[in-house]
Coordinates of C-alpha atoms and ligand atoms in Angstrom, one line a residue:
X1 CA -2.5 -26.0 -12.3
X2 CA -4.6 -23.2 -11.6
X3 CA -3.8 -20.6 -8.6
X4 CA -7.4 -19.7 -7.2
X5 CA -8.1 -19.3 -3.8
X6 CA -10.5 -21.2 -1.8
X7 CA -12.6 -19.4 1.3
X8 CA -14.4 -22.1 3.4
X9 CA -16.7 -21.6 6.6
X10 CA -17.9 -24.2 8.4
X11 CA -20.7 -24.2 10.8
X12 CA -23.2 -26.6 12.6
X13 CA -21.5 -30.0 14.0
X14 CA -18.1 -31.7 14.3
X15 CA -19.4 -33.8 11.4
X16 CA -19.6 -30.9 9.3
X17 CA -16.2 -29.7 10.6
X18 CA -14.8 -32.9 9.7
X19 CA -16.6 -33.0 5.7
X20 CA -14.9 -29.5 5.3
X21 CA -11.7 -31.1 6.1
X22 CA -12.7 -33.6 3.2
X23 CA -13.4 -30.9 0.7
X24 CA -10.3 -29.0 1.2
X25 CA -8.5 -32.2 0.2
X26 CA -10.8 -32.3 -3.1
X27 CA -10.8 -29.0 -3.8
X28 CA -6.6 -28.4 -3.3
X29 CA -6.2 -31.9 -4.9
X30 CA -7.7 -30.0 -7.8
X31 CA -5.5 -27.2 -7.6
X32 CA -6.8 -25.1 -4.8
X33 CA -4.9 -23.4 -2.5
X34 CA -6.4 -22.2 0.6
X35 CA -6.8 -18.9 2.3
X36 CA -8.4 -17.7 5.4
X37 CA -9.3 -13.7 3.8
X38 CA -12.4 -13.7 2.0
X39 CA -11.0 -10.6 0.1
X40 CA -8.1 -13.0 -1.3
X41 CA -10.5 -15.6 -2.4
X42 CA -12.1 -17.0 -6.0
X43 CA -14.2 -19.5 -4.3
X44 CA -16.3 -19.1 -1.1
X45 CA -18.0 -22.1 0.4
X46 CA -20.1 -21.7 3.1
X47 CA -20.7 -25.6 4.9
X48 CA -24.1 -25.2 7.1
X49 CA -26.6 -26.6 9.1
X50 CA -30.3 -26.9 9.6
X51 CA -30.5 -28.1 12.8
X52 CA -32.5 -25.1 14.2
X53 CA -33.6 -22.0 12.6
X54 CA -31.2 -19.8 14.5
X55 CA -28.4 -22.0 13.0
X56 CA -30.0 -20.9 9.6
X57 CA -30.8 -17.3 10.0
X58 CA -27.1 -17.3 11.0
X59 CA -25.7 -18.9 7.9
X60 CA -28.1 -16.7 5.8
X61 CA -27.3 -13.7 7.4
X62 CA -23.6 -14.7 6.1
X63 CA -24.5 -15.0 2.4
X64 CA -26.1 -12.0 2.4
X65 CA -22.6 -10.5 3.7
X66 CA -21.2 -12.3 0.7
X67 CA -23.3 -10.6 -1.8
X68 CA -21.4 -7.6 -1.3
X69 CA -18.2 -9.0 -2.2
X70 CA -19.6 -10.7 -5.4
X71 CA -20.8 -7.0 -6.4
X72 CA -16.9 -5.8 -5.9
X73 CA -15.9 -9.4 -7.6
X74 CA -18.7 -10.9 -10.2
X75 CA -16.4 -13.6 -11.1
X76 CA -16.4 -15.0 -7.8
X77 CA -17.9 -18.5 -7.2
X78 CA -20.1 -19.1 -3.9
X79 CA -21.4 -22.2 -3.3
X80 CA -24.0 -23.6 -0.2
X81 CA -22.7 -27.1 1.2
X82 CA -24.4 -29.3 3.8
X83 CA -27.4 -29.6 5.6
X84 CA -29.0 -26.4 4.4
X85 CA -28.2 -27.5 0.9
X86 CA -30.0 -30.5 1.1
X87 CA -32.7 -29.3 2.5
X88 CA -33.4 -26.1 0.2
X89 CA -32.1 -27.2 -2.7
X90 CA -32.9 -25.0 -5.4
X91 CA -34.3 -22.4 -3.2
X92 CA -30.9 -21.0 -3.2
X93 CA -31.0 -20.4 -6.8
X94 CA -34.8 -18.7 -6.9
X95 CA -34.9 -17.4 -3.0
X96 CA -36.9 -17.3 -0.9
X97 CA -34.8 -19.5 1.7
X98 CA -35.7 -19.0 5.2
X99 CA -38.8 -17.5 6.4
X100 CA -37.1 -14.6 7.9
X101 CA -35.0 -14.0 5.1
X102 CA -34.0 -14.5 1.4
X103 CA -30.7 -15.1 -0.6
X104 CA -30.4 -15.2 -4.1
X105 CA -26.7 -15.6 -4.5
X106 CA -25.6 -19.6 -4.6
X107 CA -23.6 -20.5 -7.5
X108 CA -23.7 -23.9 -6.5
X109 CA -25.7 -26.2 -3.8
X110 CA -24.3 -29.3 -3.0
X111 CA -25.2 -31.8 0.1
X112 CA -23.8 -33.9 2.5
X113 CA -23.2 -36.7 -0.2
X114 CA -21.9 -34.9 -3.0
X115 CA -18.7 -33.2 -2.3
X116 CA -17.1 -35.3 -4.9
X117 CA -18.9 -33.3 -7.4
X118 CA -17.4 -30.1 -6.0
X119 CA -14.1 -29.7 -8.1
X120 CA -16.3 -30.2 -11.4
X121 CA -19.6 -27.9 -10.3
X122 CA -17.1 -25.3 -9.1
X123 CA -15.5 -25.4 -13.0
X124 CA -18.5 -25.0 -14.3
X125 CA -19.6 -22.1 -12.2
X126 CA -16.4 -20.3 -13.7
X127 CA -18.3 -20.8 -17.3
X128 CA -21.5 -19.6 -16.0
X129 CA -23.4 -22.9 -15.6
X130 CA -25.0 -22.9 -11.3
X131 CA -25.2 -26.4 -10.6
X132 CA -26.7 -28.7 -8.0
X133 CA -25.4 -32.3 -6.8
X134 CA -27.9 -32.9 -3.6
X135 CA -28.5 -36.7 -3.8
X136 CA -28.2 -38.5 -0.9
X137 CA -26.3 -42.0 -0.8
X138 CA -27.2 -45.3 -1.8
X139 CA -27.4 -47.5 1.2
X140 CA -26.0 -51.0 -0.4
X141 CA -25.6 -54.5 1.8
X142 CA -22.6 -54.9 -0.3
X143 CA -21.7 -51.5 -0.1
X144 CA -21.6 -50.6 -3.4
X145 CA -21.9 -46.9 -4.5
X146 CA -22.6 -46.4 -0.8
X147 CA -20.9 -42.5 -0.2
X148 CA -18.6 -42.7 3.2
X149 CA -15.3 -41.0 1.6
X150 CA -13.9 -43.6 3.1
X151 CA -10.9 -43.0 0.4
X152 CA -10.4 -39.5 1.1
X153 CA -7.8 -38.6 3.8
X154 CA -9.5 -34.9 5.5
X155 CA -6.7 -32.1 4.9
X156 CA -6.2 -31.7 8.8
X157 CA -4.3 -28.6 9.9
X158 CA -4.6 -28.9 14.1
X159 CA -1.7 -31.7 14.0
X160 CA -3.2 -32.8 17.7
X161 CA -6.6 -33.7 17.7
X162 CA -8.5 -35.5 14.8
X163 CA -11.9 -35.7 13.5
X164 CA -12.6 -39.4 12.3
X165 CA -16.0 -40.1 10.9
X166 CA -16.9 -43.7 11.3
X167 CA -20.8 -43.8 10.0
X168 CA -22.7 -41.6 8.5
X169 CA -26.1 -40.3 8.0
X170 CA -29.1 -41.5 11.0
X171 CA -32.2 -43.9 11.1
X172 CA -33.6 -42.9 14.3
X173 CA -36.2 -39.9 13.3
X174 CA -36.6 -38.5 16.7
X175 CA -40.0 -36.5 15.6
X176 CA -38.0 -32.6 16.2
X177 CA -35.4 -33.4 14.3
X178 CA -34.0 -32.9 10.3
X179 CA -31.0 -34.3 10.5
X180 CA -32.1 -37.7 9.0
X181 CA -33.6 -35.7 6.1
X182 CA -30.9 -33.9 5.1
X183 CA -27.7 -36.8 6.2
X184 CA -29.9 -39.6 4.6
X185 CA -30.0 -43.4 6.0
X186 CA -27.0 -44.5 8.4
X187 CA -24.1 -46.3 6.7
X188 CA -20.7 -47.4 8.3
X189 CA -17.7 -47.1 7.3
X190 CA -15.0 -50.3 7.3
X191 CA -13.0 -51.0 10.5
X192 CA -9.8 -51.9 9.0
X193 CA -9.8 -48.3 7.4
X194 CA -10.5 -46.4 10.2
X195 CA -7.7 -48.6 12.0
X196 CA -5.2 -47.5 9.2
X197 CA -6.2 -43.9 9.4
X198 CA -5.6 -44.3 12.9
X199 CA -2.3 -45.2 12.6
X200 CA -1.5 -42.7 10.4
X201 CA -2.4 -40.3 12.5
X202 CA 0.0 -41.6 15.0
X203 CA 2.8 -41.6 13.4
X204 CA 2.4 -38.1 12.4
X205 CA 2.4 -37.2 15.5
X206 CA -1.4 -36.7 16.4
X207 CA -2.3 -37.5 20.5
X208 CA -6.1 -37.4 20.6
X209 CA -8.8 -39.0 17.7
X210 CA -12.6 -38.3 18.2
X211 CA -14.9 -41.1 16.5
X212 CA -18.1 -39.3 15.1
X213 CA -21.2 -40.0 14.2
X214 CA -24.8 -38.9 14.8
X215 CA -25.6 -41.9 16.2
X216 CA -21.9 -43.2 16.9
X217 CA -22.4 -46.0 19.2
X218 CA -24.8 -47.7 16.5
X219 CA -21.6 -48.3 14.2
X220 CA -21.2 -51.9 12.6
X221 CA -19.2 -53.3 10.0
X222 CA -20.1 -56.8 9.2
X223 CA -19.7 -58.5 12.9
X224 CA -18.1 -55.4 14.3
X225 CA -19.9 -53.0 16.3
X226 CA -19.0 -50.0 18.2
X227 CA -17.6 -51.7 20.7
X228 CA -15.1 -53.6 19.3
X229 CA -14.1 -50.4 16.6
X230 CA -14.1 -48.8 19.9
X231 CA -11.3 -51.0 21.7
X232 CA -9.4 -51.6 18.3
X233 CA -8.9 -47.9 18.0
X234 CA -7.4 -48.3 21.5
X235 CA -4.7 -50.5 21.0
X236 CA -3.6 -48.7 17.3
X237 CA -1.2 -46.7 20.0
X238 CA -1.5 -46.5 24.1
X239 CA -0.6 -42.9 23.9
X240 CA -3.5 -41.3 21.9
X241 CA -7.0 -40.4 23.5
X242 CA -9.8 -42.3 22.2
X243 CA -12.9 -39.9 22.2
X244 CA -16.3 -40.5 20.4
X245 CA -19.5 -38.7 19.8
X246 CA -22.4 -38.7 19.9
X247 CA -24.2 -41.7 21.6
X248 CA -27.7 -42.5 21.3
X249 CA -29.5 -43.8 25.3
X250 CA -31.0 -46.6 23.5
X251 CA -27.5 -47.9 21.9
X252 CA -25.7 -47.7 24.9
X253 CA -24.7 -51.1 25.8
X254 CA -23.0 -52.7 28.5
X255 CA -20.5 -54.5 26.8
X256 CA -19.5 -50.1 25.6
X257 CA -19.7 -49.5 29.2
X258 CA -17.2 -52.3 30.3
X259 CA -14.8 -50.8 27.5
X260 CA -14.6 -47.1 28.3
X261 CA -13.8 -48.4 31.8
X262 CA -11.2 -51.2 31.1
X263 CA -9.4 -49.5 28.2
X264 CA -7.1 -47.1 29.7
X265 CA -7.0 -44.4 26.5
X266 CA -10.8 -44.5 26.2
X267 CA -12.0 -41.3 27.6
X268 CA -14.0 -41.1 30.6
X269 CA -16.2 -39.0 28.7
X270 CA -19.7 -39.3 27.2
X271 CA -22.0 -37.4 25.7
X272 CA -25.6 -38.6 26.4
X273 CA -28.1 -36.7 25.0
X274 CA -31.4 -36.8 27.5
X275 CA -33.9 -33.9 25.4
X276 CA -36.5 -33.9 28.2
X277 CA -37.0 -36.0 31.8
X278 CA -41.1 -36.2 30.9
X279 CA -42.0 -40.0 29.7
X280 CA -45.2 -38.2 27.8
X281 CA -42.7 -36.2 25.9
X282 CA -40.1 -38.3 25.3
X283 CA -42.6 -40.6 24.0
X284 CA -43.7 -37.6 21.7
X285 CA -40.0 -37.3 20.6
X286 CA -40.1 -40.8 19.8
X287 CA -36.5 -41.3 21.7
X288 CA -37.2 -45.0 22.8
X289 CA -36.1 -44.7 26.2
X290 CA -38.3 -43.5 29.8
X291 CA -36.4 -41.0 32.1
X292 CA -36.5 -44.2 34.6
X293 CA -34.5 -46.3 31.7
X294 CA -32.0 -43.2 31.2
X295 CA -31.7 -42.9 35.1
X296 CA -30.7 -46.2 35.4
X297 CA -27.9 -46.2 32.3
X298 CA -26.4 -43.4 34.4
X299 CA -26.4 -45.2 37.3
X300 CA -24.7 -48.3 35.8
X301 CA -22.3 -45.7 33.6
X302 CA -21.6 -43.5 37.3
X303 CA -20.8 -47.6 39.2
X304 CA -18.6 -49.2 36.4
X305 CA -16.6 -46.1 35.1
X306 CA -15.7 -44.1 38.3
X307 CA -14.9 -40.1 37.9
X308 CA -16.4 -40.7 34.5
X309 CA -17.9 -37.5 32.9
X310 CA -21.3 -37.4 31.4
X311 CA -22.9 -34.8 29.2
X312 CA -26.0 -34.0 27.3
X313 CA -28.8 -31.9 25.1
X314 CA -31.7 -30.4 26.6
X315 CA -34.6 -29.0 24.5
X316 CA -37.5 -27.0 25.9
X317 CA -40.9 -26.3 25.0
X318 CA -41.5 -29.3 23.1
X319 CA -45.4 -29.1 21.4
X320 CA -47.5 -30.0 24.7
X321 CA -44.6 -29.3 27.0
X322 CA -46.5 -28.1 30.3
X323 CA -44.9 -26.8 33.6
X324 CA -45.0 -29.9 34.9
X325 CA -42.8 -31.6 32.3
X326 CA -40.4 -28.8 32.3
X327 CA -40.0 -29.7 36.2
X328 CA -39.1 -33.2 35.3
X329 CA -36.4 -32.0 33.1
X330 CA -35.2 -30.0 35.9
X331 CA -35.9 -32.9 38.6
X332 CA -33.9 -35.2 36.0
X333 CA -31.1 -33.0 35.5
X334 CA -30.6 -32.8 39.5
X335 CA -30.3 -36.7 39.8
X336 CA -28.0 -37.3 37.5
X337 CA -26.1 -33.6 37.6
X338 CA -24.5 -33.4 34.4
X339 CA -21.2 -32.0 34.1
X340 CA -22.0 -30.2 31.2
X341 CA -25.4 -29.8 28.9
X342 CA -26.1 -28.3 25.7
X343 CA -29.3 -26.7 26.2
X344 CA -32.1 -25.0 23.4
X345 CA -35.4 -23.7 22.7
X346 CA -37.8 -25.7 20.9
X347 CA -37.5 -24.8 16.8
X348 CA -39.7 -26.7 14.5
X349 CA -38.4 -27.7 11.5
X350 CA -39.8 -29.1 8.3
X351 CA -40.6 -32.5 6.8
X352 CA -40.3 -33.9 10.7
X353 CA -43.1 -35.4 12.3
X354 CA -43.4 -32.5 15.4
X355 CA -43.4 -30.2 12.1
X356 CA -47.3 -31.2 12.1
X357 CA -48.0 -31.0 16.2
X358 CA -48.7 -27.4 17.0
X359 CA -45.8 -25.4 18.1
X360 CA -47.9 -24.5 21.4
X361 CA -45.2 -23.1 23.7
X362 CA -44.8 -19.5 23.5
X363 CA -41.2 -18.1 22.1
X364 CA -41.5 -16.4 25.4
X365 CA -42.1 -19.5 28.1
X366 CA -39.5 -21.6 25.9
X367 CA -37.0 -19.1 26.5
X368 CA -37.8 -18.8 30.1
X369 CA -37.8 -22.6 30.6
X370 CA -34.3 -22.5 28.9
X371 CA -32.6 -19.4 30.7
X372 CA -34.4 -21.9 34.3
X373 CA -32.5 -24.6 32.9
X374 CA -29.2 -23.0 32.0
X375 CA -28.8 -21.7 35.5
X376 CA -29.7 -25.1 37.3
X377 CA -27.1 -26.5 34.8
X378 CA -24.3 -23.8 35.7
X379 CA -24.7 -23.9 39.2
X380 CA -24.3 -28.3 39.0
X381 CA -21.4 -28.2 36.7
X382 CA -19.5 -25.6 39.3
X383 CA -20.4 -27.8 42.0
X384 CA -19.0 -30.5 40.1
X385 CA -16.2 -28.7 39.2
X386 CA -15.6 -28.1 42.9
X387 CA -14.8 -31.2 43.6
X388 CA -12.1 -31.9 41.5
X389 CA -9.9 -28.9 43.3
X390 CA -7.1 -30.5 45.2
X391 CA -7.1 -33.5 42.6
X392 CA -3.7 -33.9 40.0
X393 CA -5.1 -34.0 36.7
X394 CA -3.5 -35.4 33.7
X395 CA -4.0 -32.5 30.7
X396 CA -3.3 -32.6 27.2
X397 CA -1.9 -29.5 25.9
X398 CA -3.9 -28.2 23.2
X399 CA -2.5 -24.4 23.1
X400 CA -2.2 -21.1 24.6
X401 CA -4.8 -19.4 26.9
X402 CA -7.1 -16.6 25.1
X403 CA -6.4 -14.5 27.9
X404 CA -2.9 -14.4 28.0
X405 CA 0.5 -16.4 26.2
X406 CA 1.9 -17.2 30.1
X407 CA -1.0 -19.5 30.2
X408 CA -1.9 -23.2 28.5
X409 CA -5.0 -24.6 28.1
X410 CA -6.2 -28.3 27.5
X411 CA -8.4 -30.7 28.4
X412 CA -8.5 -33.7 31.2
X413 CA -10.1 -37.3 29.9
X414 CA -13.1 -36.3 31.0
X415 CA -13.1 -33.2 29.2
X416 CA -12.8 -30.1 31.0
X417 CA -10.7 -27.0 30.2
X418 CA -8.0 -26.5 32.6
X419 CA -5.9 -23.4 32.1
X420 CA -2.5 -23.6 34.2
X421 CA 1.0 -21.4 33.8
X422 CA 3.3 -22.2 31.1
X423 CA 6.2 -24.1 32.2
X424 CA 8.6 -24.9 29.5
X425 CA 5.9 -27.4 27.8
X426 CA 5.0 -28.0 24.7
X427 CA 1.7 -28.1 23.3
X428 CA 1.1 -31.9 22.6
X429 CA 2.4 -32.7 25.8
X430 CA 0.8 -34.8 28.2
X431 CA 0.8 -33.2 31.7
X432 CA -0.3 -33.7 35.7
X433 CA -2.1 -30.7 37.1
X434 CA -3.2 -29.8 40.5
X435 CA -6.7 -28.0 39.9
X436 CA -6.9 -24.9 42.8
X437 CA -9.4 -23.0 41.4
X438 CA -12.6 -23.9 39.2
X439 CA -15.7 -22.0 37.8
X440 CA -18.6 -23.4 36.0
X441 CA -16.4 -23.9 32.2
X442 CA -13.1 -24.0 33.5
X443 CA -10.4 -25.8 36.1
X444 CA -7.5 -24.1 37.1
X445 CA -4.3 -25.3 38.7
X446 CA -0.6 -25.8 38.1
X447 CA 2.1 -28.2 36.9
X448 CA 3.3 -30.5 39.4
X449 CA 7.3 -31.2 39.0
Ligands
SAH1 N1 -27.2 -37.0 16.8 C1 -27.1 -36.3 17.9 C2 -27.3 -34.8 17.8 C3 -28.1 -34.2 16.8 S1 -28.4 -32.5 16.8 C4 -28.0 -36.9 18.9 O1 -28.9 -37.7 18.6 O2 -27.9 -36.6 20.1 C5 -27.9 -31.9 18.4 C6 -28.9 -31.5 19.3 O3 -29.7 -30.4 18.8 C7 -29.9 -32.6 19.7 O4 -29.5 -33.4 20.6 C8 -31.1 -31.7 20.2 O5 -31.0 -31.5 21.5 C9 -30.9 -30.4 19.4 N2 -32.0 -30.3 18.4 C10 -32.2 -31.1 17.3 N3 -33.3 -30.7 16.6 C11 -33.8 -29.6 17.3 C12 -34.9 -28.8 17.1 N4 -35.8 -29.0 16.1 N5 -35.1 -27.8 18.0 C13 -34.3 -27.6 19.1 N6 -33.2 -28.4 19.3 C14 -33.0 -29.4 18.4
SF4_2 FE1 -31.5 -36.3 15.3 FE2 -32.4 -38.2 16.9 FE3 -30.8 -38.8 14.8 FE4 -29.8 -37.5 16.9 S1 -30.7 -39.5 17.0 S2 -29.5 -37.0 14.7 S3 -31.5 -36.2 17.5 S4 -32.9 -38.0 14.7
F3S3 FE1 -26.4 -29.3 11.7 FE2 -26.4 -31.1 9.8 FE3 -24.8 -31.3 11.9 S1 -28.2 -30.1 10.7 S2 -26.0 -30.4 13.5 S3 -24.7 -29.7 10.4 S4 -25.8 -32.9 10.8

């Protein structure tokens, strides 16, 4: 046994949350014990994402931070995981990483599909020897040598709320964006397992699982698609909430629909990404759907799941994006008024196929389309949230309130925060809450005896 200290950060999406989970269990299967001070630590990982460059200049910004504490502490190993690994590679090694700045401090650089690797690369970086594992899986019929860590139970430290990735990787190379590139080809991961690990979950005492994937609802295992993993993972145990992310327009079937509705621990919740209301750029995205196709899925979702919740990502200034698209974003957004939308500026990224359109929208009109956006957005989602005052609420208690230890906060089925006084509960505890107050992020109410 050894007694190092492993240091990991974890940014970008719930997938990547979910893989750091699985490399803690490699890494303190291998000895590791885990600590949350960087000073304390022998290893530092740093698990990132490419997604825009903001979400790079972030993460490089970081390393550059850790440089200083390799000057203090030579011996100390850092290593690059995820989406920025796999896309850079080597750069890591020689610099020269992201156009705004440069790095030169990875001991090791190891992708999505590699993290098996990580116990062994991380011994040899003690010896001196950087190394690189940035292959990308095998996607078998038989499913041989295909990479889903499906045998790897994610060290989990929440108790509540679990991560559960069901596929992997994503075929659908909408033209903005890297993800396929750096997750590799879509591969699914066997129902019966995800049952089990369901069940497991239950009975140590977790209330909530979330299904991920980047293109969730295109699951399918054999004869099984999402659908049917969807209503499985249901009946594992009435009492757990069901939540999954993120769905893909095109996939969204009706037989999914029927399910969230009739399946009582399904969440009324769904996350539909839109990017854009304009046909000529979603064309240009190469999403496979018109605004008048997504119009109408809403529609359908709004009439056979009532109260359901529905959110979604925006991106502005698209290459070509004109005023007149931007309105249809905004003239979309109004018909279906979102209760919630993640919303961002136009960053090209490399190897895609808008990599090669020219970037045409100013910085400056993106961001002013965005900031338009975000306040038509904040001013729907109050006015949504308005509604839902007077209403009793059922709330899962995820913890105390930032603001203050008299106060709890968790979420309803269709995933608001509500923040009410403490009672006497517990956090895990499933309560009813009358909602009294609301802004545009937040319900407010009380307990009802
Ligand atoms: N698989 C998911 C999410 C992928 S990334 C999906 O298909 O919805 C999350 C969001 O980041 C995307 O929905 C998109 O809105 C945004 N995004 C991705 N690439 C981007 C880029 N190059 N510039 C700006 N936003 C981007
Ligand atoms: Fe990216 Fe499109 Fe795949 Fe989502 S569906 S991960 S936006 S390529
Ligand atoms: Fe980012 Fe990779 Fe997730 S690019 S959004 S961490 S799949």
């Amino acid at each position: 046994m050894q007694d190092k200290k492993l240091y990991i950060e974890t940014y970008g999406c719930q997938m990547n949350v979910a893989d750091s989970e699985i490399v803690m269990t490699l890494m303190t299967k291998d000895g590791y014990s885990l600590t949350e001070q960087i000073d304390e630590a022998d290893v530092i990982l740093v698990n990132t994402c490419s997604v825009r460059e903001n979400a790079e200049d972030r993460v490089t910004a970081r390393l550059n931070k850790f440089k200083k504490r390799k000057k203090e502490k030579p011996e100390v190993v850092v290593g690059v995981l995820g989406c920025m690994a796999e896309r850079l590679k080597t750069k890591f090694f020689d610099g020269n990483t992201t156009r705004k700045s440069k790095v030169r401090i990875a001991d090791l650089v190891v992708g999505p599909d590699e993290y098996r690797k990580l116990p062994e690369l991380v011994y040899k970086a003690w010896h001196g020897e950087k190394g690189i594992a940035v292959q990308l899986s095998r996607v078998d019929p038989d499913k041989i040598g295909v990479e889903n860590y499906d045998d790897i139970t994610p060290l989990r430290t929440n108790g509540l709320s679990a991560w559960i990735t069901v596929m992997r990787g994503c075929d659908k190379f909408c033209t903005f964006c890297v993800v396929p590139f750096t997750r590799g080809r879509e591969r699914s991961r066997p129902l019966q397992s995800i049952l089990n690990e369901i069940e497991n979950l239950s009975k140590q005492g977790f209330k909530e699982v979330t299904l991920l994937g980047q293109n969730v609802n295109s699951y399918s295992d054999n004869n099984y698609d999402f659908t049917d993993l969807l209503k499985k993972s249901a009946e594992v145990n009435r009492g757990m909430r069901i939540r999954f992310t993120t769905s893909h327009p095109a996939d969204m079937s009706d037989k999914l629909i029927h399910t969230i509705a009739a399946e009582p621990n399904i969440c009324n919740y769904i996350h539909l990404p839109v990017q854009s209301g304009s046909d000529r750029i979603l064309t240009l995205m190469n999403r496979n759907y018109t605004s008048s196709q997504y119009l109408y899925l809403i529609e359908n979702i709004k009439k056979i799941i009532p109260g359901v919740s529905i959110s979604t990502d925006i991106i502005t200034g698209f290459p070509t994006e004109t005023e007149e698209d931007h309105r249809m974003t905004i003239e979309l957004m109004k018909q279906v008024r979102f209760d919630g939308a993640f919303m961002f500026a136009y960053s090209p990224r490399e190897k895609t196929k808008a990599w090669s359109m020219t970037d045409d929208v100013s910085q400056a009109e993106k961001v002013r389309r965005l900031s338009e956006i975000i306040e038509i957005q904040n001013k729907i989602s109050y006015e949504n949230n308005l509604t839902q005052i007077g209403k009793h609420v059922e709330v899962l208690i995820e913890g105390t309130s930032k603001r203050s230890d008299q106060q709890l906060k968790g979420r309803t089925d269709t995933n608001k925060k509500v923040i009410f006084p403490r009672n006497g509960q517990n956090v895990g505890d499933f309560v009813t809450v009358k909602i009294e107050s609301v802004n545009s992020a937040t319900l407010f109410g009380t307990i009802k005896d």
